[in-house]
CSV table of C-alpha atoms in Angstrom, one decimal:
chain,number,residue,atom,x,y,z
A,14,GLY,CA,-17.1,-2.0,9.2
A,15,ASN,CA,-13.9,-4.0,9.5
A,16,SER,CA,-10.7,-2.5,10.8
A,17,VAL,CA,-7.3,-3.5,11.9
A,18,THR,CA,-5.2,-1.6,14.5
A,19,GLN,CA,-1.5,-2.2,14.9
A,20,MET,CA,1.3,-0.5,16.8
A,21,GLU,CA,2.9,2.2,14.8
A,22,GLY,CA,6.7,2.4,14.5
A,23,PRO,CA,9.3,2.6,13.9
A,24,VAL,CA,10.2,-0.2,16.3
A,25,THR,CA,14.0,-0.4,16.8
A,26,LEU,CA,15.5,-3.5,18.4
A,27,SER,CA,18.9,-5.0,18.8
A,28,GLU,CA,19.8,-8.2,17.1
A,29,GLU,CA,18.6,-11.3,19.1
A,30,ALA,CA,16.0,-9.3,21.0
A,31,PHE,CA,12.5,-10.6,21.5
A,32,LEU,CA,9.9,-9.1,19.2
A,33,THR,CA,6.2,-8.4,19.7
A,34,ILE,CA,4.1,-6.4,17.3
A,35,ASN,CA,0.5,-5.9,18.6
A,36,CYS,CA,-2.5,-6.2,16.3
A,37,THR,CA,-6.2,-6.0,17.2
A,38,TYR,CA,-9.1,-6.2,14.9
A,39,THR,CA,-12.8,-5.3,14.6
A,40,ALA,CA,-15.0,-7.5,12.4
A,41,THR,CA,-18.2,-9.5,12.4
A,42,GLY,CA,-18.1,-13.2,12.5
A,43,TYR,CA,-14.8,-15.1,12.2
A,44,PRO,CA,-12.4,-13.4,9.8
A,45,SER,CA,-9.2,-14.9,8.5
A,46,LEU,CA,-6.1,-13.1,9.9
A,47,PHE,CA,-2.7,-12.5,8.2
A,48,TRP,CA,0.7,-11.0,8.7
A,49,TYR,CA,2.4,-9.7,5.5
A,50,VAL,CA,5.9,-8.4,5.3
A,51,GLN,CA,7.3,-5.8,2.9
A,52,TYR,CA,11.0,-5.6,2.5
A,53,PRO,CA,12.5,-2.3,1.2
A,54,GLY,CA,11.6,-1.7,-2.4
A,55,GLU,CA,9.6,-4.9,-2.7
A,56,GLY,CA,6.1,-6.2,-2.8
A,57,LEU,CA,4.1,-7.9,0.0
A,58,GLN,CA,4.9,-11.4,1.1
A,59,LEU,CA,2.6,-13.5,3.2
A,60,LEU,CA,4.4,-14.3,6.4
A,61,LEU,CA,1.8,-16.3,8.2
A,62,LYS,CA,-2.0,-16.8,8.6
A,63,ALA,CA,-4.7,-18.2,10.8
A,64,THR,CA,-8.2,-18.9,9.7
A,65,LYS,CA,-10.0,-19.8,12.9
A,66,ALA,CA,-9.9,-19.0,16.6
A,67,ASP,CA,-7.0,-20.5,18.6
A,68,ASP,CA,-5.1,-21.3,15.4
A,69,LYS,CA,-1.4,-20.5,15.5
A,70,GLY,CA,0.3,-19.4,12.4
A,71,SER,CA,4.1,-19.7,12.2
A,72,ASN,CA,6.9,-19.2,9.6
A,73,LYS,CA,10.6,-18.3,9.7
A,74,GLY,CA,10.6,-18.2,13.5
A,75,PHE,CA,7.6,-15.8,13.6
A,76,GLU,CA,4.4,-16.8,15.4
A,77,ALA,CA,0.9,-15.3,15.9
A,78,THR,CA,-2.1,-16.8,17.6
A,79,TYR,CA,-5.7,-16.0,16.7
A,80,ARG,CA,-7.4,-14.8,19.9
A,81,LYS,CA,-11.1,-14.4,19.5
A,82,GLU,CA,-11.7,-13.3,23.1
A,83,THR,CA,-9.3,-10.4,22.8
A,84,THR,CA,-9.7,-9.9,19.0
A,85,SER,CA,-6.0,-10.0,18.7
A,86,PHE,CA,-3.3,-11.5,16.4
A,87,HIS,CA,0.0,-10.3,17.9
A,88,LEU,CA,3.2,-11.2,16.0
A,89,GLU,CA,6.2,-12.6,18.0
A,90,LYS,CA,9.7,-13.8,17.3
A,91,GLY,CA,12.1,-15.0,19.9
A,92,SER,CA,15.3,-13.7,18.4
A,93,VAL,CA,15.3,-11.1,15.6
A,94,GLN,CA,18.0,-10.7,13.0
A,95,VAL,CA,19.1,-7.7,10.9
A,96,SER,CA,17.5,-9.3,7.9
A,97,ASP,CA,14.1,-9.1,9.6
A,98,SER,CA,14.1,-5.3,9.1
A,99,ALA,CA,11.0,-4.5,7.1
A,100,VAL,CA,7.5,-3.2,7.3
A,101,TYR,CA,5.0,-5.7,8.8
A,102,PHE,CA,1.3,-5.5,8.1
A,103,CYS,CA,-1.5,-7.2,10.0
A,104,ALA,CA,-4.6,-7.8,7.8
A,105,LEU,CA,-8.0,-9.5,7.9
A,106,ARG,CA,-10.3,-11.0,5.4
A,107,PRO,CA,-14.0,-11.3,6.3
A,108,PRO,CA,-15.6,-14.8,6.3
A,109,VAL,CA,-15.9,-16.0,2.7
A,110,SER,CA,-19.2,-15.0,1.2
A,111,GLY,CA,-20.8,-16.6,-1.8
A,112,GLY,CA,-18.7,-14.5,-4.2
A,113,GLY,CA,-15.5,-15.0,-2.2
A,114,ALA,CA,-14.0,-11.8,-3.6
A,115,ASP,CA,-13.5,-9.8,-0.4
A,116,GLY,CA,-10.4,-7.7,-0.3
A,117,LEU,CA,-8.1,-7.5,2.7
A,118,THR,CA,-8.3,-4.8,5.3
A,119,PHE,CA,-4.9,-3.8,6.4
A,120,GLY,CA,-3.4,-2.1,9.5
A,121,LYS,CA,-1.2,0.9,8.9
A,122,GLY,CA,2.0,-1.2,9.1
A,123,THR,CA,4.8,-1.3,11.6
A,124,HIS,CA,8.3,-0.4,10.5
A,125,LEU,CA,10.8,-2.7,12.2
A,126,ILE,CA,14.5,-1.8,12.4
A,127,ILE,CA,17.0,-4.3,13.7
A,128,GLN,CA,20.4,-3.0,14.7
A,129,PRO,CA,23.5,-5.2,14.8
B,23,ASP,CA,8.3,-18.4,-12.6
B,24,THR,CA,6.7,-15.2,-11.5
B,25,ALA,CA,3.2,-15.8,-10.0
B,26,VAL,CA,1.8,-12.3,-10.2
B,27,SER,CA,3.5,-9.8,-12.4
B,28,GLN,CA,2.9,-6.1,-13.1
B,29,THR,CA,4.2,-3.7,-15.7
B,30,PRO,CA,5.6,-1.2,-15.6
B,31,LYS,CA,7.5,-1.2,-12.3
B,32,TYR,CA,7.9,2.6,-12.4
B,33,LEU,CA,5.7,5.1,-14.2
B,34,VAL,CA,6.4,8.8,-14.2
B,35,THR,CA,3.9,11.0,-16.0
B,36,GLN,CA,2.4,14.5,-16.2
B,37,MET,CA,-0.9,15.6,-14.6
B,38,GLY,CA,-3.9,15.2,-17.0
B,39,ASN,CA,-2.4,12.2,-18.8
B,40,ASP,CA,-4.1,8.8,-19.2
B,41,LYS,CA,-2.1,5.7,-18.3
B,42,SER,CA,-2.5,2.0,-17.8
B,43,ILE,CA,-0.9,-0.6,-15.5
B,44,LYS,CA,-1.0,-4.2,-16.5
B,45,CYS,CA,-1.3,-7.3,-14.2
B,46,GLU,CA,-1.0,-11.0,-15.0
B,47,GLN,CA,-1.2,-14.1,-12.8
B,48,ASN,CA,-0.2,-17.6,-13.8
B,49,LEU,CA,-1.7,-19.3,-10.7
B,50,GLY,CA,-5.0,-20.1,-12.3
B,51,HIS,CA,-6.8,-18.0,-9.6
B,52,ASP,CA,-10.4,-16.9,-10.1
B,53,THR,CA,-10.2,-13.5,-8.3
B,54,MET,CA,-7.8,-10.6,-8.9
B,55,TYR,CA,-7.5,-7.3,-7.0
B,56,TRP,CA,-6.0,-3.8,-7.1
B,57,TYR,CA,-4.7,-2.1,-4.0
B,58,LYS,CA,-3.3,1.4,-3.5
B,59,GLN,CA,-0.4,2.1,-1.1
B,60,ASP,CA,0.0,5.7,-0.2
B,61,SER,CA,3.1,7.6,0.9
B,62,LYS,CA,2.5,6.6,4.5
B,63,LYS,CA,2.5,2.9,3.5
B,64,PHE,CA,-1.3,2.6,4.1
B,65,LEU,CA,-2.8,-0.1,1.9
B,66,LYS,CA,-6.4,0.0,0.7
B,67,ILE,CA,-8.4,-2.2,-1.6
B,68,MET,CA,-9.6,-0.5,-4.8
B,69,PHE,CA,-11.2,-3.2,-6.9
B,70,SER,CA,-11.6,-7.0,-7.2
B,71,TYR,CA,-12.7,-9.1,-10.2
B,72,ASN,CA,-14.2,-12.6,-9.9
B,73,ASN,CA,-14.7,-14.5,-13.1
B,74,LYS,CA,-14.6,-11.2,-15.0
B,75,GLU,CA,-17.2,-9.5,-12.9
B,76,LEU,CA,-16.5,-6.5,-10.7
B,77,ILE,CA,-17.3,-7.5,-7.1
B,78,ILE,CA,-15.9,-4.6,-5.0
B,79,ASN,CA,-15.7,-1.0,-6.0
B,80,GLU,CA,-14.7,1.0,-3.0
B,81,THR,CA,-14.9,4.8,-2.9
B,82,VAL,CA,-12.5,5.2,-5.9
B,83,PRO,CA,-12.9,8.0,-8.4
B,84,ASN,CA,-14.4,6.9,-11.7
B,85,ARG,CA,-11.2,8.1,-13.4
B,86,PHE,CA,-9.9,4.6,-12.3
B,87,SER,CA,-11.3,1.7,-14.3
B,88,PRO,CA,-10.3,-1.9,-14.1
B,89,LYS,CA,-10.4,-4.0,-17.3
B,90,SER,CA,-10.1,-7.8,-17.4
B,91,PRO,CA,-9.7,-9.3,-20.8
B,92,ASP,CA,-9.5,-12.8,-19.4
B,93,LYS,CA,-9.2,-14.5,-16.0
B,94,ALA,CA,-5.4,-14.2,-15.9
B,95,HIS,CA,-5.3,-10.4,-16.4
B,96,LEU,CA,-6.6,-7.4,-14.6
B,97,ASN,CA,-5.4,-4.1,-16.0
B,98,LEU,CA,-5.9,-0.7,-14.3
B,99,HIS,CA,-6.6,2.3,-16.5
B,100,ILE,CA,-6.4,5.8,-15.0
B,101,ASN,CA,-7.7,8.9,-16.8
B,102,SER,CA,-6.8,12.5,-16.2
B,103,LEU,CA,-4.1,11.8,-13.7
B,104,GLU,CA,-3.9,14.0,-10.6
B,105,LEU,CA,-1.0,14.6,-8.2
B,106,GLY,CA,-2.9,12.7,-5.5
B,107,ASP,CA,-2.8,9.6,-7.6
B,108,SER,CA,0.9,9.2,-6.9
B,109,ALA,CA,1.3,5.9,-5.0
B,110,VAL,CA,2.4,2.3,-5.3
B,111,TYR,CA,-0.3,0.2,-6.9
B,112,PHE,CA,-0.3,-3.6,-6.1
B,113,CYS,CA,-2.1,-6.3,-8.0
B,114,ALA,CA,-3.1,-9.5,-6.2
B,115,SER,CA,-4.8,-12.8,-6.9
B,116,SER,CA,-6.5,-15.5,-4.9
B,117,HIS,CA,-8.3,-18.8,-5.1
B,118,SER,CA,-9.6,-19.0,-1.6
B,119,VAL,CA,-8.3,-17.3,1.6
B,120,GLU,CA,-4.7,-16.4,0.8
B,121,GLN,CA,-3.9,-13.5,-1.6
B,122,PHE,CA,-0.7,-13.4,-3.6
B,123,PHE,CA,0.7,-9.9,-4.4
B,124,GLY,CA,2.6,-8.6,-7.4
B,125,PRO,CA,5.8,-6.5,-7.0
B,126,GLY,CA,4.0,-3.2,-7.3
B,127,THR,CA,4.0,-0.3,-9.7
B,128,ARG,CA,5.3,3.1,-8.4
B,129,LEU,CA,3.3,5.8,-10.1
B,130,THR,CA,4.6,9.4,-9.9
B,131,VAL,CA,2.5,12.2,-11.2
B,132,LEU,CA,4.3,15.5,-11.8
């Protein structure tokens, strides 16, 4: 079956540090890949996505590249801020079937803490 | 305007009760979902509805039943609530690849 593995936290960094959160996946075919962010007490927000190999998703200074050869979608940011403190989820969606109603498979989430 | 909304935001109830959580989306999407997030933040798909037909039903107890009165709504009914049902439940909707999530409903069973 499909699965997503991501580094478990908490990950604690100082402001302006470089961030990498690793994510690898197992799936058949070419799934779509996502990073979602959950701020304290809130719902899930889509951070970025990539739908095919070698695509790079980017948003708010975050980037992730879809690497088919290593089945990875690592999240990076060059200089983190205190406001980036949140839980980050890597997720995949299988290739769209005829019904197109496949749910997302999530990793366990990485709690990121940025200290001033 | 809220894209995906859920009510209530918080729900506290006793074991054995029956409760419902409502979800509405104003995005015109064809597919809606329910996810459960447990105390360790792990998210898992429960159901999805596409054009009012149940497409996915993971290993969820039959005490949980989704009801879709129309394409914009997918409600979650839970019978005979148990302590282990305590979690945050998220509704989501999609048209193609991307899914949009509601704010969540925190259910606490005492």
